[in-house]
Short mmCIF file of C-alpha atoms in Angstrom, two decimals:
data_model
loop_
_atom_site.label_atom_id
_atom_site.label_comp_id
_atom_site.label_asym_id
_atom_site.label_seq_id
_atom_site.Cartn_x
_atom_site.Cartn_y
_atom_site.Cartn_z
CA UNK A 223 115.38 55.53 39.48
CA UNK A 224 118.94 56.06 39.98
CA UNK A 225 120.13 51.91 40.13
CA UNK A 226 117.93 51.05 36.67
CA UNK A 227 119.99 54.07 35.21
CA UNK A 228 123.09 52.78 36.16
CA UNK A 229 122.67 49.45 36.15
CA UNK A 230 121.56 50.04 32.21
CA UNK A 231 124.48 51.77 31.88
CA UNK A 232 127.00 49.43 32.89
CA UNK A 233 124.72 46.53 31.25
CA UNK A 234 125.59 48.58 27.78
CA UNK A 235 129.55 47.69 28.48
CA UNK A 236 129.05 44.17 29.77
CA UNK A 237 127.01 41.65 27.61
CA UNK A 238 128.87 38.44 27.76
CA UNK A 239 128.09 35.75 30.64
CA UNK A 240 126.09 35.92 34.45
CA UNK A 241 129.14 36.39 36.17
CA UNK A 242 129.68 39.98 34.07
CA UNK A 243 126.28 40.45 34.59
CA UNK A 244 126.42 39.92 38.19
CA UNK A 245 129.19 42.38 38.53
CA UNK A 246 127.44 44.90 36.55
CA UNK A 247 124.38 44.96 38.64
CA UNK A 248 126.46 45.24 41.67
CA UNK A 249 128.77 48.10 40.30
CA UNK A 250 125.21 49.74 38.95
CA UNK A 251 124.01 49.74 42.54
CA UNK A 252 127.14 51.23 43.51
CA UNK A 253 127.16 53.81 41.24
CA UNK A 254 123.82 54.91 41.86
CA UNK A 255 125.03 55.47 45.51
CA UNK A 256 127.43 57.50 44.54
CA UNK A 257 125.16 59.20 41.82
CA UNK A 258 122.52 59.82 44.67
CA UNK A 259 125.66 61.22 47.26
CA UNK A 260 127.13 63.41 45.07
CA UNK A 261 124.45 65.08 43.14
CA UNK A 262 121.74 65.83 46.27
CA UNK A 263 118.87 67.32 44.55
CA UNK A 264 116.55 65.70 41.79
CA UNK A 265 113.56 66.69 39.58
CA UNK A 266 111.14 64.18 38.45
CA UNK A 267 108.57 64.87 36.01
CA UNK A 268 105.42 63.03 36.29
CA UNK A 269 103.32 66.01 34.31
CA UNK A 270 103.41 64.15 31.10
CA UNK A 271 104.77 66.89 29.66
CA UNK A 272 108.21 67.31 28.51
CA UNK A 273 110.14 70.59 30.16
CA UNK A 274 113.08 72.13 30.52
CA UNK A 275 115.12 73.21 33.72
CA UNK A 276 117.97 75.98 34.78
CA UNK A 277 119.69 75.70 38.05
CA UNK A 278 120.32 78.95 39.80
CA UNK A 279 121.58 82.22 37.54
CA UNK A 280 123.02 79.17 34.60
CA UNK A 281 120.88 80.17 31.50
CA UNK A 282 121.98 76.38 30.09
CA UNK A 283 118.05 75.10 29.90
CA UNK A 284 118.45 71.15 31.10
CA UNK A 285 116.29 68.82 29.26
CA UNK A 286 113.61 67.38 31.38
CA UNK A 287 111.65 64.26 29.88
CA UNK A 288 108.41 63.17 30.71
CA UNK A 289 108.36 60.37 32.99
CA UNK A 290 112.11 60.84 34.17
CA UNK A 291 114.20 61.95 36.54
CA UNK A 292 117.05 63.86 36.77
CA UNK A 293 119.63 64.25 39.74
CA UNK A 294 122.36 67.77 40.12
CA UNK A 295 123.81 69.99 42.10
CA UNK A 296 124.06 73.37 43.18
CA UNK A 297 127.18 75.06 43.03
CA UNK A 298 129.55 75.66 46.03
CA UNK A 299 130.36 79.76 46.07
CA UNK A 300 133.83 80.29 47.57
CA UNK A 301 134.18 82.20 50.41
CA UNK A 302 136.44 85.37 50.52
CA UNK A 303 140.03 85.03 52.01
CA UNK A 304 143.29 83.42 52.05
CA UNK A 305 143.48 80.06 51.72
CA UNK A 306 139.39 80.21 51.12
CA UNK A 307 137.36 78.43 53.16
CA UNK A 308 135.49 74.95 52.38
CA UNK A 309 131.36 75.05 52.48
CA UNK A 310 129.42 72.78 53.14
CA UNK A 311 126.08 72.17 52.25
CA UNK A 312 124.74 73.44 55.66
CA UNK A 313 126.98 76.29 55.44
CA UNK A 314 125.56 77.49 52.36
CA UNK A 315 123.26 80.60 52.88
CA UNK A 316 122.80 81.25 49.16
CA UNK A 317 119.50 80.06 47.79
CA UNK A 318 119.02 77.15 46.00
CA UNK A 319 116.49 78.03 43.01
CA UNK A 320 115.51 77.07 39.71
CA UNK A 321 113.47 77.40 36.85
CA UNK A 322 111.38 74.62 34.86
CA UNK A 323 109.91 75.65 31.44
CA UNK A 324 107.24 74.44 29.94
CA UNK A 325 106.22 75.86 26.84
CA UNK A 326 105.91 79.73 27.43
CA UNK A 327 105.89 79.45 31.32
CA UNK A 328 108.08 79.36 33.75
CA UNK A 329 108.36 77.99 37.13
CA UNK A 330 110.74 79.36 39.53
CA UNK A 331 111.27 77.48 42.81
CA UNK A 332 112.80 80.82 45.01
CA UNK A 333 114.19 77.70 47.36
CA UNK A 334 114.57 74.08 46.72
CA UNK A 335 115.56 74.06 50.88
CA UNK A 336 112.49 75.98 52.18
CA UNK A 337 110.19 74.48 49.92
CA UNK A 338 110.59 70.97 51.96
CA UNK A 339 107.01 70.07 53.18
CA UNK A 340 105.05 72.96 52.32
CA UNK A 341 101.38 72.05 50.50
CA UNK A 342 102.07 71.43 46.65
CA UNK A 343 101.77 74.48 44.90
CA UNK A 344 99.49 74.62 40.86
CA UNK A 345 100.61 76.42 37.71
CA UNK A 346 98.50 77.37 34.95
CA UNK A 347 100.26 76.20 31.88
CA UNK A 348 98.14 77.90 28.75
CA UNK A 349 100.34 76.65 25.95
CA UNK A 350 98.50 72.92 27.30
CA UNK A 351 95.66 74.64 28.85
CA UNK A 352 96.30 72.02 31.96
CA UNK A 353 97.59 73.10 35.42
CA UNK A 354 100.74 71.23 36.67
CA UNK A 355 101.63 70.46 40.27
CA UNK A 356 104.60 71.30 42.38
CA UNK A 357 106.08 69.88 45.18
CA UNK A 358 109.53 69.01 47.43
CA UNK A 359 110.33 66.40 49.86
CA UNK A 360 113.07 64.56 51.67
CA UNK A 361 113.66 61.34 50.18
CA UNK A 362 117.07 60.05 51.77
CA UNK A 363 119.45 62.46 51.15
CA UNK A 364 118.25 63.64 48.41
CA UNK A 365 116.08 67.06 47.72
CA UNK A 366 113.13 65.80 45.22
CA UNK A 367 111.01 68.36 42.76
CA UNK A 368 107.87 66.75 42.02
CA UNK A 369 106.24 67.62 38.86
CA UNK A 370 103.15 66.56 38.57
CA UNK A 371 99.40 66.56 36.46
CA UNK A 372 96.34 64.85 35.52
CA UNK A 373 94.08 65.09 38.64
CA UNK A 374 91.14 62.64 38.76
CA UNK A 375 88.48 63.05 41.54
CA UNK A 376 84.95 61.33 41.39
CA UNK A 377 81.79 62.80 43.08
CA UNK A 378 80.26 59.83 44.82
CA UNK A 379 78.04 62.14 46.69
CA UNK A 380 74.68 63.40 45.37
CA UNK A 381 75.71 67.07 46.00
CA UNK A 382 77.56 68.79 42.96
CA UNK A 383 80.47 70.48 43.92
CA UNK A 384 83.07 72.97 41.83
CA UNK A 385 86.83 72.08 42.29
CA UNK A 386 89.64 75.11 41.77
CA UNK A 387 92.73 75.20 42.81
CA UNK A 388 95.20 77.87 44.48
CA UNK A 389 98.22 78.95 42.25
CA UNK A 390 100.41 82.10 41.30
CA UNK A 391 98.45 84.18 44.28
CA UNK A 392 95.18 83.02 42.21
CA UNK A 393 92.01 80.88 42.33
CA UNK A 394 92.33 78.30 39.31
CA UNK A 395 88.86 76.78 38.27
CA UNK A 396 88.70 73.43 37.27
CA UNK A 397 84.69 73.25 36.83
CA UNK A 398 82.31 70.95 38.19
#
């Protein structure tokens, strides 16, 4: 994740001998500390599809590759008053939402706080005709969107069974 991004990164500046190398990798690592500190929340795309994201009321649409990941922030409001007054993240009572698009649909996450641990949620996405998954955890400190698709389930019993799955307030069929 983050280190193999940074440590490519600093790799690009320093080709010469181990001892550069060395350095690199250790400067990578911090970096992607620091990446990881500073920008809290991440989405990683695992659909197979490539998307793109907005972070609260910014209409700037993010890229969002397939197979990547990709680490922000949500914006500090100011409080009201002289002097203002500093928040920090567990001071912050705004919500913390987004919106991934893929093809025509959109996603909106209302909360990327309250959505910690629930079930995965599905989303019909008819531009692919495929459903993709939705989910956030803790991972560290960091807040983690997990896009996800491409379900595979085999029926080792001799009973034959229909599999749907719970989305947008509606029963998604999968078939048999």
């Amino acid at each position: 994740g983050a280190t193999k991004q940074a440590t490519h990164l600093v790799e690009e500046k320093v080709k010469d001998d181990l001892s550069k190398r060395r350095l690199s990798r250790s400067m990578a690592a911090h970096a992607a500390r620091s990446l990881i500190t500073t920008l809290p929340y991440a989405i990683e795309n695992h659909s197979g599809i490539n998307a793109m994201y907005s972070i609260y009321d910014d209409p700037t649409q993010h890229p969002l590759r397939k197979s990547s990941t990709q680490f922000f922030q949500f914006e500090l409001f100011p409080e009201r008053g002289t002097g203002g007054v500093r928040k920090y993240g567990q001071d912050v009572k705004h919500k913390k939402s987004l919106t991934i698009y893929i093809g025509k649909a959109e996603i909106s996450i209302d909360d990327m706080d309250s959505e910690v641990q629930k079930p995965r949620s599905a989303h019909y996405i008819s531009d692919y005709k495929t459903h993709v998954f939705t989910s956030v955890v803790k991972r560290g400190n960091s807040t983690v969107l997990h896009l996800s698709s491409h379900v595979e389930m085999y029926n080792s019993s001799s009973l034959p069974f229909r599999i749907a799955v719970l989305g947008d307030d509606k029963v998604h069929d999968l078939g048999i």
